[in-house]
Amino acid sequence: MNHNRVKQARQEANLSQQKLAAQVQVTRQTISLIEVGKYNPTINLCIAICKALNKRLDDLFWPEKE
Amino acid sequence: MVSLTRQKDERVVGLENKVYRELMYIVYALLLASLIYNYVQFGAQEAFLSIEVALLLLLSLYSGIRYQMMGLYTDKAEEYLVKKKKKYSTFYFVAGGLLGLGFSFSFAFNSAINYAETTAQSITYFATVFFVCAIIYIVPLALLTGFMPWISERKAKKRLQEDEGES
């Protein structure tokens, strides 16, 4: 399971899960699962979320330490 | 460049694919169960000329062709070589051989039980039919099931060598 700051970044951008989901064309549930670390998005989706939230990839996503 | 126009949710697609895969296993299991029932109820000839056999063969053939078209055999062979240090084709050769062995036992038992009149005759029929069926089924089935994985294994080894050569 990878770590992410999607929730914090989304809240800073004043977006609901539904609005972010609509922007990156996934369901609200997918955004929710990404935020709690229960779903690992593909690189395309990671990039799309970063663009929607105006952040860099390593600002939002990083692997868990081994 | 990331393009997400008219794209389905990847998680939903992944979950749907998981359901389709489970559905496929259920269909295979039902066909096999029906085939076994036909064999027990109506005998070998009825069972093996049935639509279940045709469907099983067609589904397996389609699966093999799609695997080959997508390069999945080569990818899986490469994965086996790198992660498990085992030969990908060995499993398939053995599986094919075991399938042939199963067929041989099945026909041999059928002959011994249905056509022999004495115990000595049963043993003779069993041994003869088993020996002949083993020649007919074990090696050809082993080769048939193991051939594509073996070819893919050679391609995978070549790809790995080329990759090592580049770095």
Coordinates of N, CA and C in Angstrom, one line a residue:
Chain A
M1 N 0.8 -1.2 0.0 CA 0.0 0.0 0.0 C 0.9 1.3 0.0
N2 N 0.6 2.2 -0.9 CA 1.4 3.4 -1.0 C 0.8 4.5 -0.2
H3 N 1.6 5.5 0.2 CA 1.1 6.6 0.9 C 0.7 7.8 0.0
N4 N -0.2 8.6 0.4 CA -0.5 9.8 -0.4 C -1.1 10.9 0.4
R5 N -1.0 12.1 -0.2 CA -1.6 13.3 0.5 C -2.7 13.8 -0.3
V6 N -3.5 12.9 -1.0 CA -4.5 13.3 -1.9 C -5.6 14.1 -1.1
K7 N -6.0 13.5 0.0 CA -7.1 14.2 0.8 C -6.7 15.6 1.2
Q8 N -5.5 15.8 1.7 CA -5.1 17.1 2.2 C -5.1 18.1 1.0
A9 N -4.5 17.6 -0.1 CA -4.4 18.5 -1.3 C -5.8 18.8 -1.9
R10 N -6.7 17.8 -1.8 CA -8.1 18.1 -2.3 C -8.8 19.1 -1.4
Q11 N -8.6 19.0 -0.1 CA -9.2 19.9 0.8 C -8.6 21.3 0.7
E12 N -7.3 21.4 0.4 CA -6.7 22.7 0.2 C -7.3 23.3 -1.1
A13 N -7.6 22.5 -2.1 CA -8.2 23.0 -3.3 C -9.7 23.2 -3.2
N14 N -10.2 23.0 -2.0 CA -11.7 23.2 -1.8 C -12.5 22.3 -2.8
L15 N -12.1 21.1 -3.0 CA -12.9 20.2 -3.9 C -13.5 19.1 -3.0
S16 N -14.7 18.7 -3.4 CA -15.2 17.5 -2.8 C -14.7 16.3 -3.5
Q17 N -14.9 15.1 -2.9 CA -14.4 13.9 -3.6 C -15.2 13.7 -4.9
Q18 N -16.4 14.1 -4.9 CA -17.2 14.0 -6.2 C -16.7 14.9 -7.3
K19 N -16.3 16.1 -6.9 CA -15.9 17.0 -7.9 C -14.5 16.6 -8.5
L20 N -13.6 16.1 -7.6 CA -12.3 15.7 -8.0 C -12.5 14.4 -8.9
A21 N -13.4 13.6 -8.5 CA -13.7 12.3 -9.3 C -14.2 12.7 -10.7
A22 N -15.0 13.7 -10.7 CA -15.6 14.1 -12.0 C -14.5 14.7 -12.9
Q23 N -13.5 15.4 -12.3 CA -12.4 16.0 -13.1 C -11.5 15.0 -13.7
V24 N -11.3 13.9 -12.9 CA -10.3 12.9 -13.4 C -11.0 11.7 -14.0
Q25 N -12.4 11.8 -14.1 CA -13.2 10.8 -14.7 C -13.1 9.4 -14.1
V26 N -13.3 9.4 -12.7 CA -13.4 8.1 -12.0 C -14.6 8.3 -11.1
T27 N -15.0 7.3 -10.4 CA -16.1 7.4 -9.4 C -15.6 8.0 -8.1
R28 N -16.6 8.5 -7.4 CA -16.3 9.1 -6.1 C -15.6 8.1 -5.1
Q29 N -16.2 6.8 -5.3 CA -15.7 5.7 -4.4 C -14.2 5.5 -4.7
T30 N -13.8 5.6 -5.9 CA -12.3 5.4 -6.2 C -11.5 6.4 -5.6
I31 N -11.9 7.7 -5.6 CA -11.1 8.7 -4.9 C -11.1 8.5 -3.4
S32 N -12.2 8.0 -2.9 CA -12.2 7.7 -1.4 C -11.3 6.6 -1.1
L33 N -11.3 5.6 -1.9 CA -10.4 4.4 -1.6 C -8.9 4.8 -1.8
I34 N -8.6 5.7 -2.7 CA -7.2 6.1 -2.9 C -6.8 6.9 -1.7
E35 N -7.7 7.8 -1.2 CA -7.3 8.6 0.0 C -7.0 7.8 1.2
V36 N -7.7 6.7 1.4 CA -7.5 5.9 2.6 C -6.4 4.8 2.3
G37 N -5.9 4.8 1.1 CA -4.8 3.9 0.8 C -5.3 2.5 0.5
K38 N -6.5 2.3 0.2 CA -7.0 1.0 -0.1 C -7.0 0.6 -1.6
Y39 N -6.7 1.6 -2.4 CA -6.6 1.3 -3.8 C -5.4 2.1 -4.4
N40 N -4.6 1.3 -5.1 CA -3.4 2.0 -5.7 C -3.7 2.3 -7.2
P41 N -3.8 3.7 -7.5 CA -4.1 4.1 -8.8 C -3.0 3.8 -9.8
T42 N -3.3 3.7 -11.1 CA -2.2 3.6 -12.1 C -1.6 4.9 -12.2
I43 N -0.4 4.9 -12.9 CA 0.4 6.1 -13.1 C -0.4 7.2 -13.8
N44 N -1.3 6.8 -14.8 CA -2.1 7.7 -15.5 C -3.1 8.5 -14.6
L45 N -3.7 7.7 -13.7 CA -4.6 8.3 -12.8 C -3.9 9.2 -11.8
C46 N -2.7 8.7 -11.3 CA -1.9 9.6 -10.4 C -1.6 10.9 -11.0
I47 N -1.2 10.9 -12.3 CA -0.9 12.1 -13.0 C -2.1 13.0 -13.2
A48 N -3.2 12.4 -13.5 CA -4.5 13.1 -13.7 C -4.9 13.8 -12.4
I49 N -4.7 13.1 -11.3 CA -5.1 13.7 -9.9 C -4.1 14.9 -9.6
C50 N -2.8 14.7 -9.9 CA -1.9 15.8 -9.7 C -2.2 17.0 -10.5
K51 N -2.6 16.8 -11.8 CA -3.0 17.9 -12.6 C -4.2 18.6 -12.1
A52 N -5.2 17.8 -11.6 CA -6.4 18.4 -11.1 C -6.2 19.2 -9.9
L53 N -5.2 18.8 -9.1 CA -5.0 19.4 -7.8 C -3.8 20.4 -7.9
N54 N -3.2 20.5 -9.0 CA -2.1 21.4 -9.3 C -0.9 21.1 -8.4
K55 N -0.6 19.8 -8.3 CA 0.6 19.4 -7.5 C 1.5 18.5 -8.3
R56 N 2.7 18.3 -7.8 CA 3.6 17.3 -8.4 C 3.4 15.9 -7.9
L57 N 3.9 15.0 -8.7 CA 3.7 13.5 -8.4 C 4.2 13.2 -7.0
D58 N 5.5 13.6 -6.7 CA 6.0 13.3 -5.5 C 5.5 14.1 -4.3
D59 N 4.7 15.1 -4.6 CA 4.0 15.9 -3.5 C 2.9 15.0 -3.0
L60 N 2.3 14.3 -3.9 CA 1.0 13.6 -3.5 C 1.3 12.1 -3.2
F61 N 2.2 11.4 -4.0 CA 2.3 10.0 -3.9 C 3.8 9.6 -3.6
W62 N 3.9 8.7 -2.7 CA 5.3 8.1 -2.5 C 5.1 6.7 -1.9
P63 N 6.1 5.9 -2.2 CA 6.0 4.5 -1.8 C 6.2 4.3 -0.3
E64 N 5.6 3.2 0.3 CA 5.9 3.0 1.7 C 7.3 2.4 1.8
K65 N 7.9 2.8 3.0 CA 9.3 2.3 3.2 C 9.3 0.8 3.4
E66 N 10.3 0.2 2.8 CA 10.5 -1.3 3.0 C 11.1 -1.6 4.3
Chain B
M1 N 1.4 11.7 -22.9 CA 0.3 12.6 -22.6 C -0.9 11.7 -22.1
V2 N -1.4 12.2 -21.0 CA -2.6 11.5 -20.4 C -3.9 11.9 -21.0
S3 N -4.6 11.0 -21.6 CA -5.9 11.4 -22.1 C -7.0 10.6 -21.4
L4 N -7.9 11.3 -20.8 CA -9.0 10.6 -20.1 C -10.4 10.8 -20.6
T5 N -10.4 11.3 -21.9 CA -11.7 11.5 -22.5 C -12.5 10.2 -22.6
R6 N -13.7 10.2 -22.2 CA -14.6 9.1 -22.3 C -14.0 7.8 -21.8
Q7 N -13.3 7.9 -20.6 CA -12.6 6.8 -20.1 C -13.4 6.2 -18.9
K8 N -13.4 4.9 -18.8 CA -14.1 4.2 -17.7 C -13.2 4.3 -16.5
D9 N -13.8 4.2 -15.3 CA -13.0 4.1 -14.1 C -12.2 2.9 -14.0
E10 N -10.9 3.0 -13.9 CA -10.0 1.8 -14.0 C -10.3 0.8 -12.9
R11 N -10.7 1.3 -11.7 CA -10.9 0.4 -10.6 C -12.2 -0.5 -10.9
V12 N -13.2 0.2 -11.4 CA -14.4 -0.5 -11.8 C -14.2 -1.5 -12.9
V13 N -13.4 -1.1 -13.9 CA -13.0 -2.0 -15.0 C -12.3 -3.2 -14.4
G14 N -11.3 -3.0 -13.5 CA -10.6 -4.1 -12.9 C -11.5 -5.0 -12.1
L15 N -12.4 -4.5 -11.4 CA -13.4 -5.3 -10.6 C -14.3 -6.1 -11.5
E16 N -14.7 -5.5 -12.6 CA -15.6 -6.2 -13.6 C -14.8 -7.3 -14.2
N17 N -13.5 -7.1 -14.6 CA -12.7 -8.1 -15.1 C -12.6 -9.3 -14.2
K18 N -12.5 -9.0 -12.9 CA -12.4 -10.0 -11.9 C -13.7 -10.9 -11.9
V19 N -14.8 -10.3 -12.1 CA -16.1 -11.0 -12.1 C -16.1 -11.9 -13.4
Y20 N -15.7 -11.3 -14.5 CA -15.7 -12.0 -15.8 C -14.8 -13.3 -15.7
R21 N -13.7 -13.1 -15.0 CA -12.8 -14.2 -14.8 C -13.4 -15.3 -14.0
E22 N -14.1 -14.9 -12.9 CA -14.8 -15.9 -12.1 C -15.9 -16.6 -12.9
L23 N -16.6 -15.8 -13.7 CA -17.6 -16.4 -14.5 C -17.1 -17.4 -15.5
M24 N -15.9 -17.2 -16.0 CA -15.2 -18.1 -16.9 C -14.9 -19.4 -16.2
Y25 N -14.4 -19.3 -15.0 CA -14.1 -20.5 -14.2 C -15.4 -21.3 -13.9
I26 N -16.5 -20.6 -13.6 CA -17.7 -21.3 -13.4 C -18.2 -22.0 -14.6
V27 N -18.1 -21.4 -15.8 CA -18.6 -22.0 -17.0 C -17.7 -23.2 -17.3
Y28 N -16.4 -23.1 -17.1 CA -15.6 -24.3 -17.3 C -15.9 -25.4 -16.4
A29 N -16.2 -25.1 -15.1 CA -16.5 -26.1 -14.1 C -17.9 -26.8 -14.4
L30 N -18.8 -26.0 -14.9 CA -20.1 -26.5 -15.2 C -20.0 -27.5 -16.5
L31 N -19.3 -27.0 -17.4 CA -19.1 -27.9 -18.7 C -18.4 -29.2 -18.3
L32 N -17.4 -29.1 -17.4 CA -16.7 -30.3 -17.0 C -17.6 -31.2 -16.2
A33 N -18.4 -30.7 -15.3 CA -19.3 -31.4 -14.5 C -20.4 -32.1 -15.4
S34 N -20.9 -31.4 -16.4 CA -21.8 -31.9 -17.3 C -21.2 -33.1 -18.1
L35 N -20.0 -32.9 -18.5 CA -19.3 -33.9 -19.3 C -19.1 -35.2 -18.5
I36 N -18.7 -35.0 -17.2 CA -18.6 -36.2 -16.3 C -19.9 -36.9 -16.1
Y37 N -20.9 -36.1 -16.0 CA -22.3 -36.7 -15.8 C -22.7 -37.5 -17.0
N38 N -22.5 -36.9 -18.2 CA -22.8 -37.6 -19.4 C -22.0 -38.9 -19.6
Y39 N -20.8 -38.9 -19.2 CA -19.9 -40.0 -19.3 C -20.4 -41.2 -18.4
V40 N -20.8 -40.8 -17.1 CA -21.3 -41.8 -16.2 C -22.6 -42.3 -16.6
Q41 N -23.5 -41.4 -17.0 CA -24.9 -41.8 -17.3 C -25.0 -42.5 -18.7
F42 N -24.3 -42.0 -19.7 CA -24.6 -42.5 -21.1 C -23.4 -43.2 -21.7
G43 N -22.3 -43.2 -21.1 CA -21.1 -43.9 -21.6 C -20.2 -42.9 -22.3
A44 N -19.0 -43.5 -22.7 CA -17.9 -42.6 -23.3 C -18.3 -42.0 -24.6
Q45 N -18.9 -42.8 -25.5 CA -19.2 -42.2 -26.8 C -20.1 -41.0 -26.8
E46 N -21.2 -41.1 -26.0 CA -22.1 -40.0 -25.9 C -21.5 -38.8 -25.3
A47 N -20.6 -39.1 -24.3 CA -20.0 -38.0 -23.5 C -19.0 -37.2 -24.4
F48 N -18.2 -38.0 -25.2 CA -17.2 -37.3 -25.9 C -17.6 -36.7 -27.3
L49 N -18.8 -37.1 -27.7 CA -19.4 -36.4 -28.9 C -20.3 -35.3 -28.5
S50 N -20.3 -34.9 -27.3 CA -21.3 -33.9 -26.8 C -20.8 -32.5 -27.1
I51 N -21.8 -31.6 -26.9 CA -21.6 -30.1 -27.1 C -20.6 -29.6 -26.1
E52 N -20.6 -30.3 -24.9 CA -19.7 -29.8 -23.8 C -18.2 -29.9 -24.2
V53 N -17.9 -31.0 -24.9 CA -16.5 -31.2 -25.4 C -16.2 -30.1 -26.4
A54 N -17.1 -29.9 -27.3 CA -16.9 -28.9 -28.4 C -16.7 -27.5 -27.8
L55 N -17.5 -27.2 -26.8 CA -17.4 -25.9 -26.2 C -16.1 -25.7 -25.4
L56 N -15.7 -26.8 -24.7 CA -14.4 -26.8 -23.9 C -13.3 -26.6 -24.9
L57 N -13.3 -27.3 -26.0 CA -12.2 -27.2 -27.0 C -12.2 -25.8 -27.6
L58 N -13.4 -25.3 -28.0 CA -13.5 -24.0 -28.6 C -13.0 -22.9 -27.6
L59 N -13.4 -22.9 -26.4 CA -13.0 -21.9 -25.4 C -11.5 -22.0 -25.2
S60 N -11.0 -23.2 -25.1 CA -9.5 -23.3 -24.9 C -8.7 -22.8 -26.1
L61 N -9.3 -23.1 -27.3 CA -8.6 -22.7 -28.5 C -8.6 -21.2 -28.6
Y62 N -9.8 -20.6 -28.3 CA -9.9 -19.1 -28.3 C -8.9 -18.5 -27.3
S63 N -8.9 -19.0 -26.1 CA -8.0 -18.5 -25.1 C -6.6 -18.6 -25.5
G64 N -6.2 -19.7 -26.1 CA -4.8 -19.9 -26.6 C -4.4 -18.9 -27.6
I65 N -5.4 -18.7 -28.6 CA -5.1 -17.7 -29.7 C -5.0 -16.3 -29.1
R66 N -5.9 -15.9 -28.2 CA -5.8 -14.5 -27.7 C -4.6 -14.3 -26.8
Y67 N -4.2 -15.3 -26.0 CA -3.0 -15.3 -25.2 C -1.8 -15.0 -26.2
Q68 N -1.8 -15.7 -27.3 CA -0.6 -15.6 -28.2 C -0.7 -14.2 -28.9
M69 N -1.8 -13.8 -29.3 CA -2.0 -12.5 -30.0 C -1.5 -11.3 -29.1
M70 N -1.8 -11.4 -27.8 CA -1.5 -10.4 -26.8 C 0.0 -10.5 -26.3
G71 N 0.6 -11.6 -26.6 CA 2.0 -11.8 -26.2 C 2.1 -12.2 -24.7
L72 N 0.9 -12.7 -24.2 CA 0.9 -13.1 -22.8 C 1.7 -14.3 -22.4
Y73 N 1.8 -15.2 -23.4 CA 2.7 -16.4 -23.1 C 4.1 -16.0 -22.9
T74 N 4.6 -15.1 -23.7 CA 6.0 -14.6 -23.6 C 6.2 -13.8 -22.3
D75 N 5.2 -13.0 -22.0 CA 5.3 -12.2 -20.7 C 5.3 -13.1 -19.5
K76 N 4.5 -14.1 -19.5 CA 4.4 -15.0 -18.3 C 5.7 -15.8 -18.3
A77 N 6.2 -16.3 -19.4 CA 7.4 -17.0 -19.4 C 8.6 -16.2 -18.8
E78 N 8.6 -14.9 -19.2 CA 9.6 -14.0 -18.7 C 9.5 -13.8 -17.2
E79 N 8.3 -13.7 -16.8 CA 8.0 -13.5 -15.3 C 8.5 -14.7 -14.6
Y80 N 8.2 -15.9 -15.1 CA 8.6 -17.2 -14.5 C 10.2 -17.2 -14.4
L81 N 10.8 -16.9 -15.5 CA 12.3 -17.0 -15.5 C 12.9 -16.1 -14.5
V82 N 12.4 -14.8 -14.4 CA 13.0 -13.8 -13.5 C 12.6 -14.1 -12.1
K83 N 11.3 -14.3 -11.8 CA 10.9 -14.4 -10.4 C 11.1 -15.8 -9.8
K84 N 10.7 -16.8 -10.6 CA 10.7 -18.2 -9.9 C 11.9 -19.0 -10.4
K85 N 12.7 -18.6 -11.3 CA 13.8 -19.3 -11.8 C 13.4 -20.7 -12.3
K86 N 12.2 -20.9 -12.7 CA 11.7 -22.2 -13.2 C 11.3 -22.1 -14.6
K87 N 11.2 -23.2 -15.3 CA 10.8 -23.2 -16.7 C 9.3 -23.2 -16.7
Y88 N 8.8 -22.2 -17.5 CA 7.3 -22.1 -17.7 C 6.7 -23.2 -18.4
S89 N 7.5 -23.8 -19.3 CA 6.9 -24.9 -20.2 C 6.8 -26.2 -19.4
T90 N 7.6 -26.4 -18.4 CA 7.6 -27.7 -17.7 C 6.2 -28.0 -17.1
F91 N 5.6 -27.0 -16.5 CA 4.2 -27.2 -15.9 C 3.3 -27.7 -17.0
Y92 N 3.3 -27.1 -18.2 CA 2.4 -27.4 -19.3 C 2.7 -28.8 -19.9
F93 N 3.9 -29.1 -20.0 CA 4.3 -30.5 -20.5 C 3.7 -31.5 -19.6
V94 N 4.0 -31.3 -18.3 CA 3.5 -32.3 -17.2 C 2.0 -32.3 -17.2
A95 N 1.4 -31.2 -17.3 CA -0.1 -31.1 -17.2 C -0.7 -31.9 -18.4
G96 N -0.1 -31.7 -19.6 CA -0.6 -32.4 -20.8 C -0.4 -33.9 -20.7
G97 N 0.8 -34.2 -20.1 CA 1.1 -35.7 -19.9 C 0.1 -36.3 -18.9
L98 N -0.2 -35.6 -17.9 CA -1.2 -36.1 -16.9 C -2.6 -36.2 -17.4
L99 N -2.9 -35.3 -18.3 CA -4.2 -35.3 -19.0 C -4.3 -36.6 -19.8
G100 N -3.2 -36.8 -20.6 CA -3.2 -38.1 -21.4 C -3.2 -39.3 -20.5
L101 N -2.5 -39.3 -19.4 CA -2.6 -40.4 -18.4 C -4.0 -40.6 -17.9
G102 N -4.7 -39.5 -17.7 CA -6.1 -39.6 -17.2 C -7.0 -40.3 -18.2
F103 N -6.8 -39.8 -19.5 CA -7.6 -40.4 -20.6 C -7.3 -41.9 -20.7
S104 N -6.0 -42.2 -20.6 CA -5.6 -43.6 -20.8 C -6.2 -44.5 -19.7
F105 N -6.2 -44.0 -18.5 CA -6.8 -44.8 -17.3 C -8.3 -44.9 -17.6
S106 N -8.9 -43.8 -18.0 CA -10.3 -43.8 -18.2 C -10.8 -44.8 -19.2
F107 N -10.1 -44.8 -20.3 CA -10.5 -45.8 -21.4 C -10.2 -47.2 -21.0
A108 N -9.0 -47.4 -20.3 CA -8.6 -48.7 -19.9 C -9.6 -49.3 -18.9
F109 N -10.1 -48.5 -17.9 CA -11.1 -48.9 -16.9 C -12.4 -49.3 -17.6
N110 N -12.7 -48.4 -18.6 CA -14.0 -48.6 -19.3 C -14.0 -50.0 -20.0
S111 N -12.9 -50.3 -20.7 CA -12.7 -51.5 -21.4 C -12.8 -52.7 -20.5
A112 N -12.0 -52.6 -19.4 CA -11.9 -53.7 -18.4 C -13.3 -54.0 -17.8
I113 N -14.0 -52.9 -17.5 CA -15.3 -53.1 -16.8 C -16.4 -53.6 -17.7
N114 N -16.5 -52.9 -18.9 CA -17.7 -53.2 -19.8 C -17.5 -54.3 -20.7
Y115 N -16.3 -54.7 -21.1 CA -16.1 -55.6 -22.2 C -15.5 -57.0 -21.7
A116 N -14.9 -57.0 -20.6 CA -14.2 -58.2 -20.1 C -15.3 -59.1 -19.4
E117 N -15.0 -60.4 -19.5 CA -16.0 -61.4 -18.9 C -15.3 -62.0 -17.6
T118 N -14.0 -62.2 -17.6 CA -13.4 -62.7 -16.5 C -12.4 -61.7 -15.9
T119 N -11.8 -62.1 -14.8 CA -10.9 -61.2 -14.1 C -9.6 -61.1 -15.0
A120 N -9.2 -62.3 -15.4 CA -7.9 -62.3 -16.3 C -8.1 -61.5 -17.5
Q121 N -9.3 -61.6 -18.1 CA -9.6 -60.8 -19.3 C -9.6 -59.3 -19.0
S122 N -10.1 -58.9 -17.8 CA -10.2 -57.5 -17.4 C -8.7 -57.0 -17.3
I123 N -7.9 -57.7 -16.7 CA -6.5 -57.3 -16.5 C -5.8 -57.1 -17.9
T124 N -6.1 -58.1 -18.8 CA -5.5 -58.0 -20.1 C -6.0 -56.8 -20.9
Y125 N -7.3 -56.6 -20.8 CA -7.9 -55.5 -21.6 C -7.4 -54.2 -21.0
F126 N -7.4 -54.1 -19.7 CA -6.9 -52.9 -19.0 C -5.5 -52.6 -19.5
A127 N -4.6 -53.5 -19.4 CA -3.2 -53.3 -19.7 C -3.0 -52.9 -21.2
T128 N -3.7 -53.7 -22.1 CA -3.6 -53.4 -23.5 C -4.1 -52.0 -23.9
V129 N -5.3 -51.7 -23.4 CA -5.9 -50.4 -23.7 C -5.1 -49.3 -23.1
F130 N -4.7 -49.5 -21.9 CA -3.9 -48.4 -21.2 C -2.6 -48.2 -22.0
F131 N -1.9 -49.3 -22.4 CA -0.6 -49.1 -23.1 C -0.8 -48.4 -24.4
V132 N -1.8 -48.8 -25.2 CA -2.1 -48.2 -26.5 C -2.5 -46.7 -26.3
C133 N -3.4 -46.5 -25.4 CA -3.9 -45.1 -25.1 C -2.8 -44.2 -24.6
A134 N -1.9 -44.8 -23.8 CA -0.8 -44.0 -23.3 C 0.1 -43.5 -24.5
I135 N 0.4 -44.4 -25.4 CA 1.1 -44.0 -26.6 C 0.4 -42.9 -27.4
I136 N -0.9 -43.1 -27.6 CA -1.7 -42.2 -28.4 C -1.9 -40.8 -27.7
Y137 N -2.1 -40.8 -26.4 CA -2.5 -39.6 -25.7 C -1.4 -38.9 -24.9
I138 N -0.6 -39.6 -24.2 CA 0.3 -38.9 -23.3 C 1.3 -38.0 -24.0
V139 N 2.1 -38.6 -24.9 CA 3.1 -37.7 -25.5 C 2.5 -36.6 -26.4
P140 N 1.5 -36.9 -27.3 CA 0.9 -35.9 -28.1 C 0.3 -34.8 -27.3
L141 N -0.4 -35.1 -26.2 CA -1.1 -34.1 -25.4 C 0.0 -33.3 -24.7
A142 N 1.0 -33.9 -24.2 CA 2.1 -33.2 -23.5 C 2.7 -32.2 -24.5
L143 N 3.0 -32.7 -25.7 CA 3.6 -31.8 -26.7 C 2.6 -30.7 -27.1
L144 N 1.4 -31.0 -27.2 CA 0.3 -30.0 -27.6 C 0.2 -28.9 -26.6
T145 N 0.2 -29.3 -25.3 CA 0.0 -28.3 -24.3 C 1.3 -27.5 -24.0
G146 N 2.4 -28.2 -24.2 CA 3.6 -27.5 -23.8 C 4.3 -26.8 -24.9
F147 N 3.9 -27.0 -26.2 CA 4.6 -26.4 -27.3 C 4.6 -24.9 -27.3
M148 N 3.4 -24.2 -27.2 CA 3.3 -22.8 -27.1 C 4.1 -22.2 -26.0
P149 N 3.9 -22.7 -24.8 CA 4.8 -22.2 -23.7 C 6.3 -22.3 -23.9
W150 N 6.7 -23.4 -24.6 CA 8.1 -23.6 -24.9 C 8.6 -22.6 -25.8
I151 N 7.8 -22.3 -26.9 CA 8.2 -21.3 -27.9 C 8.3 -19.9 -27.2
S152 N 7.3 -19.7 -26.3 CA 7.3 -18.4 -25.6 C 8.5 -18.2 -24.7
E153 N 8.9 -19.4 -24.0 CA 10.0 -19.4 -23.2 C 11.3 -19.0 -23.9
R154 N 11.5 -19.5 -25.1 CA 12.6 -19.2 -25.9 C 12.6 -17.7 -26.3
K155 N 11.4 -17.2 -26.6 CA 11.3 -15.7 -27.0 C 11.7 -14.9 -25.7
A156 N 11.2 -15.3 -24.6 CA 11.4 -14.6 -23.3 C 12.9 -14.6 -23.0
K157 N 13.6 -15.7 -23.1 CA 15.0 -15.8 -22.9 C 15.8 -14.9 -23.8
K158 N 15.4 -14.8 -25.0 CA 16.0 -14.0 -26.0 C 15.8 -12.5 -25.6
R159 N 14.6 -12.2 -25.2 CA 14.3 -10.8 -24.8 C 15.1 -10.4 -23.6
L160 N 15.3 -11.3 -22.6 CA 16.1 -11.0 -21.4 C 17.5 -10.8 -21.8
Q161 N 18.0 -11.7 -22.7 CA 19.4 -11.5 -23.1 C 19.7 -10.2 -23.8
E162 N 18.7 -9.8 -24.7 CA 18.9 -8.6 -25.4 C 18.8 -7.4 -24.4
D163 N 18.0 -7.5 -23.4 CA 17.9 -6.5 -22.4 C 19.1 -6.3 -21.6
E164 N 19.7 -7.5 -21.3 CA 21.0 -7.5 -20.5 C 22.1 -6.9 -21.4
G165 N 22.1 -7.2 -22.7 CA 23.1 -6.8 -23.6 C 23.0 -5.3 -23.8
E166 N 21.9 -4.7 -23.7 CA 21.7 -3.2 -23.9 C 22.2 -2.4 -22.6
S167 N 22.0 -3.0 -21.4 CA 22.4 -2.3 -20.2 C 23.9 -2.4 -19.9

